CSV table of C-alpha atoms and ligand atoms in Angstrom, one decimal:
chain,number,residue,atom,x,y,z
A,1,UNK,CA,16.3,4.3,41.6
A,2,UNK,CA,16.7,8.0,41.0
A,3,UNK,CA,18.2,9.8,38.0
A,4,UNK,CA,18.7,13.3,36.9
A,5,UNK,CA,17.3,12.4,33.5
A,6,UNK,CA,14.9,9.6,32.6
A,7,UNK,CA,14.3,8.9,28.9
A,8,UNK,CA,11.2,7.0,28.0
A,9,UNK,CA,11.6,5.3,24.6
A,10,UNK,CA,14.5,4.0,22.6
A,11,UNK,CA,14.2,5.2,19.0
A,12,UNK,CA,16.6,7.6,17.4
A,13,UNK,CA,15.3,10.4,19.6
A,14,UNK,CA,15.7,8.4,22.9
A,15,UNK,CA,19.2,7.1,22.2
A,16,UNK,CA,20.5,10.4,20.9
A,17,UNK,CA,19.1,12.1,24.1
A,18,UNK,CA,20.9,9.3,26.0
A,19,UNK,CA,24.2,10.1,24.2
A,20,UNK,CA,24.0,13.8,25.0
A,21,UNK,CA,22.6,13.4,28.5
A,22,UNK,CA,25.3,10.9,29.5
A,23,UNK,CA,28.1,13.1,28.0
A,24,UNK,CA,26.6,16.0,30.2
A,25,UNK,CA,27.0,13.7,33.2
A,26,UNK,CA,23.3,13.5,33.9
A,27,UNK,CA,23.7,9.7,34.2
A,28,UNK,CA,20.5,9.0,32.2
A,29,UNK,CA,18.3,5.9,32.4
A,30,UNK,CA,16.6,4.9,29.2
A,31,UNK,CA,13.5,2.7,29.5
A,32,UNK,CA,13.4,0.9,26.2
A,33,UNK,CA,9.7,0.2,25.8
A,34,UNK,CA,7.9,-2.6,24.0
A,35,UNK,CA,10.0,-2.3,20.8
A,36,UNK,CA,13.7,-1.6,21.7
A,37,UNK,CA,15.2,0.5,19.0
A,38,UNK,CA,11.8,1.7,17.8
A,39,UNK,CA,10.3,1.7,14.3
A,40,UNK,CA,13.6,1.5,12.5
A,41,UNK,CA,14.2,-2.0,13.8
A,42,UNK,CA,11.4,-3.1,11.4
A,43,UNK,CA,12.7,-1.4,8.4
A,44,UNK,CA,15.3,-2.6,5.9
A,45,UNK,CA,17.8,-0.3,4.3
A,46,UNK,CA,18.0,3.3,5.6
A,47,UNK,CA,19.6,5.4,2.8
A,48,UNK,CA,19.2,8.9,4.2
A,49,UNK,CA,20.8,8.9,7.6
A,50,UNK,CA,23.9,11.2,7.3
A,51,UNK,CA,27.2,9.4,7.6
A,52,UNK,CA,26.1,6.0,6.4
A,53,UNK,CA,26.9,6.8,2.8
A,54,UNK,CA,26.4,3.2,1.6
A,55,UNK,CA,23.1,2.9,3.5
A,56,UNK,CA,22.6,0.9,6.7
A,57,UNK,CA,20.1,-1.7,7.9
A,58,UNK,CA,17.6,-0.1,10.3
A,59,UNK,CA,18.4,-2.6,13.2
A,60,UNK,CA,22.1,-2.0,12.8
A,61,UNK,CA,21.7,1.8,12.9
A,62,UNK,CA,19.7,1.5,16.1
A,63,UNK,CA,22.3,-0.9,17.6
A,64,UNK,CA,25.0,1.6,16.8
A,65,UNK,CA,23.1,4.4,18.5
A,66,UNK,CA,22.4,2.3,21.6
A,67,UNK,CA,26.1,1.3,21.8
A,68,UNK,CA,27.1,4.9,21.6
A,69,UNK,CA,24.7,5.9,24.4
A,70,UNK,CA,25.9,3.0,26.6
A,71,UNK,CA,29.5,3.9,25.9
A,72,UNK,CA,29.1,7.3,27.6
A,73,UNK,CA,27.3,5.8,30.6
A,74,UNK,CA,23.5,5.7,29.8
A,75,UNK,CA,21.8,2.9,31.7
A,76,UNK,CA,19.2,0.9,29.8
A,77,UNK,CA,16.2,-0.7,31.4
A,78,UNK,CA,14.1,-3.2,29.4
A,79,UNK,CA,10.5,-2.8,30.2
A,80,UNK,CA,7.4,-0.8,29.5
A,81,UNK,CA,6.4,2.4,31.4
A,82,UNK,CA,2.9,1.7,32.7
A,83,UNK,CA,2.3,4.8,34.8
A,84,UNK,CA,3.7,8.3,35.3
A,85,UNK,CA,3.2,11.0,38.0
A,86,UNK,CA,4.2,14.4,36.8
A,87,UNK,CA,2.4,16.2,39.6
A,88,UNK,CA,5.6,17.1,41.5
A,89,UNK,CA,9.4,16.7,41.2
A,90,UNK,CA,11.0,14.3,41.4
A,91,UNK,CA,8.7,12.8,38.8
A,92,UNK,CA,7.7,9.1,39.3
A,93,UNK,CA,7.7,6.5,36.6
A,94,UNK,CA,6.4,3.0,37.1
A,95,UNK,CA,7.8,0.3,34.9
A,96,UNK,CA,6.0,-3.0,34.1
A,97,UNK,CA,3.2,-2.3,36.6
A,98,UNK,CA,5.5,-1.9,39.6
A,99,UNK,CA,8.5,-4.1,38.7
A,100,UNK,CA,10.5,-0.9,39.0
A,101,UNK,CA,9.6,2.6,40.2
A,102,UNK,CA,12.0,5.3,39.1
A,103,UNK,CA,12.3,8.9,40.3
A,104,UNK,CA,13.6,11.5,37.9
A,105,UNK,CA,14.5,15.2,38.1
A,106,UNK,CA,13.8,15.6,34.4
A,107,UNK,CA,12.0,13.4,31.8
A,108,UNK,CA,12.4,13.1,28.1
A,109,UNK,CA,9.5,11.5,26.4
A,110,UNK,CA,10.5,9.8,23.1
A,111,UNK,CA,7.9,7.1,22.8
A,112,UNK,CA,7.5,7.5,19.0
A,113,UNK,CA,4.5,6.6,16.9
A,114,UNK,CA,2.8,3.4,15.8
A,115,UNK,CA,1.3,2.3,12.5
A,116,UNK,CA,-2.3,3.2,11.7
A,117,UNK,CA,-4.9,0.8,10.6
A,118,UNK,CA,-7.9,1.5,8.3
A,119,UNK,CA,-10.4,0.6,11.0
A,120,UNK,CA,-12.2,-2.2,9.1
A,121,UNK,CA,-13.6,-4.9,11.3
A,122,UNK,CA,-12.0,-7.6,9.1
A,123,UNK,CA,-8.5,-6.1,9.9
A,124,UNK,CA,-8.8,-7.3,13.4
A,125,UNK,CA,-10.1,-10.6,12.4
A,126,UNK,CA,-7.1,-11.2,10.0
A,127,UNK,CA,-4.4,-9.5,12.1
A,128,UNK,CA,-1.6,-12.0,12.1
A,129,UNK,CA,-3.5,-14.1,9.5
A,130,UNK,CA,-2.7,-12.0,6.6
A,131,UNK,CA,-3.0,-8.4,7.9
A,132,UNK,CA,0.2,-6.7,8.9
A,133,UNK,CA,1.7,-3.3,9.3
A,134,UNK,CA,5.3,-4.5,8.8
A,135,UNK,CA,6.5,-6.0,5.6
A,136,UNK,CA,10.0,-6.7,6.9
A,137,UNK,CA,8.5,-8.6,9.9
A,138,UNK,CA,5.9,-10.6,8.0
A,139,UNK,CA,6.8,-10.5,4.3
A,140,UNK,CA,8.6,-13.8,4.6
A,141,UNK,CA,5.2,-15.6,5.1
A,142,UNK,CA,4.0,-14.5,1.7
A,143,UNK,CA,6.8,-15.9,-0.5
A,144,UNK,CA,5.3,-16.5,-4.0
A,145,UNK,CA,1.9,-15.4,-2.9
A,146,UNK,CA,-0.1,-12.3,-4.0
A,147,UNK,CA,-0.2,-9.4,-1.5
A,148,UNK,CA,-1.5,-5.8,-1.3
A,149,UNK,CA,0.0,-2.7,0.3
A,150,UNK,CA,-2.2,0.3,1.2
A,151,UNK,CA,-0.8,3.8,1.1
A,152,UNK,CA,0.9,6.2,-1.3
A,153,UNK,CA,3.7,7.5,0.8
A,154,UNK,CA,7.4,6.6,1.1
A,155,UNK,CA,6.6,3.8,3.5
A,156,UNK,CA,4.1,2.2,1.2
A,157,UNK,CA,6.5,2.3,-1.8
A,158,UNK,CA,9.3,0.9,0.3
A,159,UNK,CA,7.1,-1.9,1.6
A,160,UNK,CA,5.8,-2.7,-1.9
A,161,UNK,CA,9.4,-2.8,-3.3
A,162,UNK,CA,10.5,-5.0,-0.4
A,163,UNK,CA,7.5,-7.4,-0.9
A,164,UNK,CA,8.0,-7.5,-4.6
A,165,UNK,CA,11.3,-9.4,-3.9
A,166,UNK,CA,9.3,-12.1,-2.1
A,167,UNK,CA,5.7,-12.1,-3.3
A,168,UNK,CA,4.3,-13.3,-6.6
A,169,UNK,CA,2.4,-10.0,-7.1
A,170,UNK,CA,2.0,-6.7,-5.2
A,171,UNK,CA,-1.0,-4.4,-5.5
A,172,UNK,CA,-0.3,-0.9,-4.3
A,173,UNK,CA,-3.7,0.5,-3.2
A,174,UNK,CA,-3.6,4.3,-3.4
A,175,UNK,CA,-6.7,6.4,-2.5
A,176,UNK,CA,-5.7,9.4,-4.6
A,177,UNK,CA,-4.7,9.6,-8.3
A,178,UNK,CA,-1.0,10.1,-7.4
A,179,UNK,CA,1.7,8.8,-5.1
A,180,UNK,CA,2.8,11.2,-2.3
A,181,UNK,CA,6.1,9.4,-2.1
A,182,UNK,CA,9.4,11.0,-3.1
A,183,UNK,CA,10.3,10.9,-6.8
A,184,UNK,CA,13.0,8.3,-6.4
A,185,UNK,CA,10.6,5.9,-4.7
A,186,UNK,CA,7.9,6.5,-7.3
A,187,UNK,CA,10.4,5.6,-10.0
A,188,UNK,CA,11.4,2.4,-8.3
A,189,UNK,CA,7.8,1.4,-8.0
A,190,UNK,CA,7.1,2.2,-11.6
A,191,UNK,CA,10.0,0.2,-12.8
A,192,UNK,CA,9.1,-2.9,-10.8
A,193,UNK,CA,7.1,-5.3,-13.0
A,194,UNK,CA,5.6,-7.1,-10.0
A,195,UNK,CA,3.9,-4.0,-8.6
A,196,UNK,CA,0.6,-2.9,-9.9
A,197,UNK,CA,-0.6,0.5,-8.6
A,198,UNK,CA,-4.3,0.8,-8.2
A,199,UNK,CA,-5.0,4.6,-8.1
A,200,UNK,CA,-8.3,6.1,-6.8
A,201,UNK,CA,-8.9,2.9,-4.9
A,202,UNK,CA,-10.0,2.2,-1.4
A,203,UNK,CA,-10.5,-1.0,0.6
A,204,UNK,CA,-14.0,-1.8,1.8
A,205,UNK,CA,-13.5,-5.3,3.2
A,206,UNK,CA,-11.4,-8.4,3.5
A,207,UNK,CA,-12.5,-11.9,2.8
A,208,UNK,CA,-11.4,-15.4,3.4
A,209,UNK,CA,-11.7,-18.4,5.8
A,210,UNK,CA,-9.3,-18.6,8.7
A,211,UNK,CA,-6.6,-17.0,6.5
A,212,UNK,CA,-7.1,-13.9,4.3
A,213,UNK,CA,-7.9,-14.7,0.6
A,214,UNK,CA,-9.3,-11.5,-1.0
A,215,UNK,CA,-9.5,-7.7,-0.6
A,216,UNK,CA,-12.7,-6.0,-1.6
A,217,UNK,CA,-11.9,-2.7,-3.2
A,218,UNK,CA,-13.8,0.3,-4.7
A,219,UNK,CA,-12.5,2.5,-7.4
A,220,UNK,CA,-13.7,6.1,-7.9
A,221,UNK,CA,-15.8,6.0,-4.8
A,222,UNK,CA,-18.8,8.4,-4.7
A,223,UNK,CA,-18.6,9.2,-8.5
A,224,UNK,CA,-20.6,7.9,-11.5
A,225,UNK,CA,-17.7,5.6,-12.4
A,226,UNK,CA,-17.6,3.9,-9.0
A,227,UNK,CA,-16.9,0.2,-9.3
A,228,UNK,CA,-16.4,-2.5,-6.7
A,229,UNK,CA,-14.0,-5.3,-7.4
A,230,UNK,CA,-11.8,-7.8,-5.6
A,231,UNK,CA,-8.2,-8.8,-5.8
A,232,UNK,CA,-6.8,-12.2,-4.6
A,233,UNK,CA,-4.3,-11.4,-1.9
A,234,UNK,CA,-3.0,-13.5,1.0
A,235,UNK,CA,-1.2,-10.6,2.6
A,236,UNK,CA,-2.6,-7.1,3.3
A,237,UNK,CA,0.0,-4.6,4.5
A,238,UNK,CA,-0.9,-1.2,5.9
A,239,UNK,CA,1.4,1.7,5.3
A,240,UNK,CA,-0.9,4.7,5.9
A,241,UNK,CA,1.0,6.6,8.4
A,242,UNK,CA,1.4,6.6,12.1
A,243,UNK,CA,-0.2,7.8,15.4
A,244,UNK,CA,1.8,9.1,18.3
A,245,UNK,CA,2.2,6.7,21.3
A,246,UNK,CA,0.8,9.1,23.9
A,247,UNK,CA,-2.1,7.1,25.5
A,248,UNK,CA,-0.1,6.9,28.8
A,249,UNK,CA,0.2,10.7,28.9
A,250,UNK,CA,-3.5,11.6,28.3
A,251,UNK,CA,-4.6,14.0,30.9
A,252,UNK,CA,-1.1,14.3,32.3
A,253,UNK,CA,0.5,16.5,29.6
A,254,UNK,CA,-0.7,18.8,26.9
A,255,UNK,CA,-1.5,16.9,23.6
A,256,UNK,CA,-2.7,18.4,20.3
A,257,UNK,CA,-6.0,17.2,18.8
A,258,UNK,CA,-4.1,14.4,16.9
A,259,UNK,CA,-2.5,13.2,20.2
A,260,UNK,CA,1.0,14.6,19.6
A,261,UNK,CA,2.8,16.2,22.6
A,262,UNK,CA,2.8,19.9,22.3
A,263,UNK,CA,6.2,21.5,22.7
A,264,UNK,CA,7.0,25.2,23.2
A,265,UNK,CA,8.3,27.0,20.1
A,266,UNK,CA,11.7,25.8,19.0
A,267,UNK,CA,12.4,24.1,22.3
A,268,UNK,CA,11.4,20.6,23.4
A,269,UNK,CA,9.7,21.9,26.6
A,270,UNK,CA,6.2,20.6,27.3
A,271,UNK,CA,3.7,22.3,29.5
A,272,UNK,CA,5.2,20.5,32.6
A,273,UNK,CA,8.4,22.1,33.8
A,274,UNK,CA,11.2,19.5,33.6
A,275,UNK,CA,9.4,17.2,31.1
A,276,UNK,CA,10.6,17.4,27.5
A,277,UNK,CA,9.5,15.6,24.4
A,278,UNK,CA,11.4,14.5,21.3
A,279,UNK,CA,11.0,12.6,18.1
A,280,UNK,CA,7.8,11.4,16.3
A,281,UNK,CA,5.8,11.6,19.5
A,282,UNK,CA,6.0,15.4,19.3
A,283,UNK,CA,6.5,15.9,15.6
A,284,UNK,CA,3.6,15.4,13.2
A,285,UNK,CA,5.5,17.0,10.3
A,286,UNK,CA,9.0,15.7,9.7
A,287,UNK,CA,9.0,12.2,11.2
A,288,UNK,CA,12.5,11.2,10.0
A,289,UNK,CA,15.1,9.3,11.9
A,290,UNK,CA,17.5,12.2,11.6
A,291,UNK,CA,15.0,14.8,12.7
A,292,UNK,CA,14.0,12.6,15.6
A,293,UNK,CA,17.7,12.3,16.6
A,294,UNK,CA,18.2,16.1,16.3
A,295,UNK,CA,15.2,16.6,18.6
A,296,UNK,CA,16.6,14.1,21.0
A,297,UNK,CA,19.8,16.1,21.2
A,298,UNK,CA,17.8,19.3,21.8
A,299,UNK,CA,15.8,17.6,24.5
A,300,UNK,CA,18.9,16.5,26.4
A,301,UNK,CA,20.4,20.1,26.1
A,302,UNK,CA,17.1,21.5,27.3
A,303,UNK,CA,17.1,19.1,30.3
A,304,UNK,CA,20.7,20.0,31.2
A,305,UNK,CA,19.8,23.7,31.1
A,306,UNK,CA,16.7,23.1,33.2
A,307,UNK,CA,18.8,21.3,35.8
A,308,UNK,CA,21.4,24.0,35.9
A,309,UNK,CA,18.7,26.6,36.6
A,310,UNK,CA,16.7,24.6,39.0
A,311,UNK,CA,19.2,22.6,41.1
B,401,NDP,P1,2.7,9.5,4.9
B,401,NDP,O1,1.8,10.2,5.8
B,401,NDP,O2,3.7,10.2,4.0
B,401,NDP,O3,1.8,8.7,3.8
B,401,NDP,C1,0.6,8.0,4.2
B,401,NDP,C2,-0.1,7.5,3.0
B,401,NDP,O4,-1.2,6.8,3.4
B,401,NDP,C3,-0.6,8.6,2.1
B,401,NDP,O5,-0.5,8.2,0.7
B,401,NDP,C4,-2.1,8.7,2.5
B,401,NDP,O6,-2.9,9.1,1.4
B,401,NDP,C5,-2.4,7.3,2.8
B,401,NDP,N1,-3.5,7.1,3.7
B,401,NDP,C6,-3.6,7.7,4.9
B,401,NDP,N2,-4.8,7.3,5.5
B,401,NDP,C7,-5.4,6.5,4.6
B,401,NDP,C8,-6.6,5.8,4.6
B,401,NDP,N3,-7.5,5.9,5.6
B,401,NDP,N4,-6.9,5.0,3.5
B,401,NDP,C9,-6.1,4.9,2.5
B,401,NDP,N5,-4.9,5.6,2.4
B,401,NDP,C10,-4.5,6.4,3.5
B,401,NDP,O7,3.3,8.3,5.7
B,401,NDP,P2,4.6,7.4,5.5
B,401,NDP,O8,4.6,6.5,6.6
B,401,NDP,O9,4.7,6.9,4.1
B,401,NDP,O10,5.8,8.4,5.7
B,401,NDP,C11,6.0,9.2,6.9
B,401,NDP,C12,7.2,10.1,6.8
B,401,NDP,O11,8.4,9.3,6.7
B,401,NDP,C13,7.2,10.9,5.5
B,401,NDP,O12,7.8,12.1,5.7
B,401,NDP,C14,8.1,10.0,4.6
B,401,NDP,O13,8.8,10.8,3.6
B,401,NDP,C15,9.1,9.5,5.6
B,401,NDP,N6,9.7,8.2,5.1
B,401,NDP,C16,10.9,8.3,4.4
B,401,NDP,C17,11.5,7.1,4.0
B,401,NDP,C18,12.8,7.2,3.2
B,401,NDP,O14,13.2,8.3,2.9
B,401,NDP,N7,13.5,6.1,3.0
B,401,NDP,C19,10.9,5.8,4.2
B,401,NDP,C20,9.6,5.8,4.8
B,401,NDP,C21,9.1,7.0,5.3
B,401,NDP,P3,-3.0,10.6,0.9
B,401,NDP,O15,-1.8,10.9,0.1
B,401,NDP,O16,-4.2,10.5,0.1
B,401,NDP,O17,-3.1,11.5,2.1
């Protein structure tokens, strides 16, 4: 199969690129990846996507974007890109270890980012047995049980508030003495009786049998007031940011030291002519659904211009 424009990834950036590329008659193919719809499919209410003035559920927003891309002719392939060859045009993209091999004149990479973990050995041991990076996916298992959320950003606050509606108690473990989250989220956390914020606190270990039972924490680490204590928790949710999904592209495209794809100035051009990047995979700063969608639009316009100049 050959296309003028292949889009890898199906978050707001990928689907928006699909809308623009199909309206430009590039007949794009979108390879959806391991989590069709991307990170927003695991979130609850999205209140800040323009146009949805009453808010919208994350999965519904993504379904709407997908429908809009398909309406204008984007073709969707379910599957995971397992190899890419950017050495010459047309570029080659292998899906599911050879189930499909696609050729493309331009590529838009919009593979997004994934949740970070703390790196504690116990996190792996209890993954799926108490440890999770997605409250909306796994919160249900902790109804009327105590849980903890790690992080001080908007995601952590959002997850804590969501979990407070299910769990018996939510500890919000924040390493600094303040929340980085927006004021509106901070206020909602403060006003929620079920949430206890533990400032200046870090996690040093997790304990339990087969299932998680406790988190070992340290307050004021490295100071004379340092104290270690435990909290009883059956769920332990990470909300400490994300890392870009670029493993597949290592050595094939320029990445910055954090692994984000480097784009050229205000464009979405990468260091490979004809390959563009959009959304969280190339944006360590804004990381919003709407900024990703905007970048997807720019990538499709950049791809269209590239094809005009190079066909
Ligand atoms: P952020 O990067 O904003 O926050 C990450 C949090 O995790 C920070 O509090 C950080 O601490 C903490 N952290 C990072 N590493 C560690 C560690 N090793 N141990 C303990 N704590 C750690 O990520 P978010 O996912 O919260 O948000 C990303 C972007 O998405 C932001 O721009 C945010 O505004 C946006 N967003 C918006 C939402 C909305 O508007 N509804 C909802 C969710 C996200 P420290 O502060 O000390 O660095």
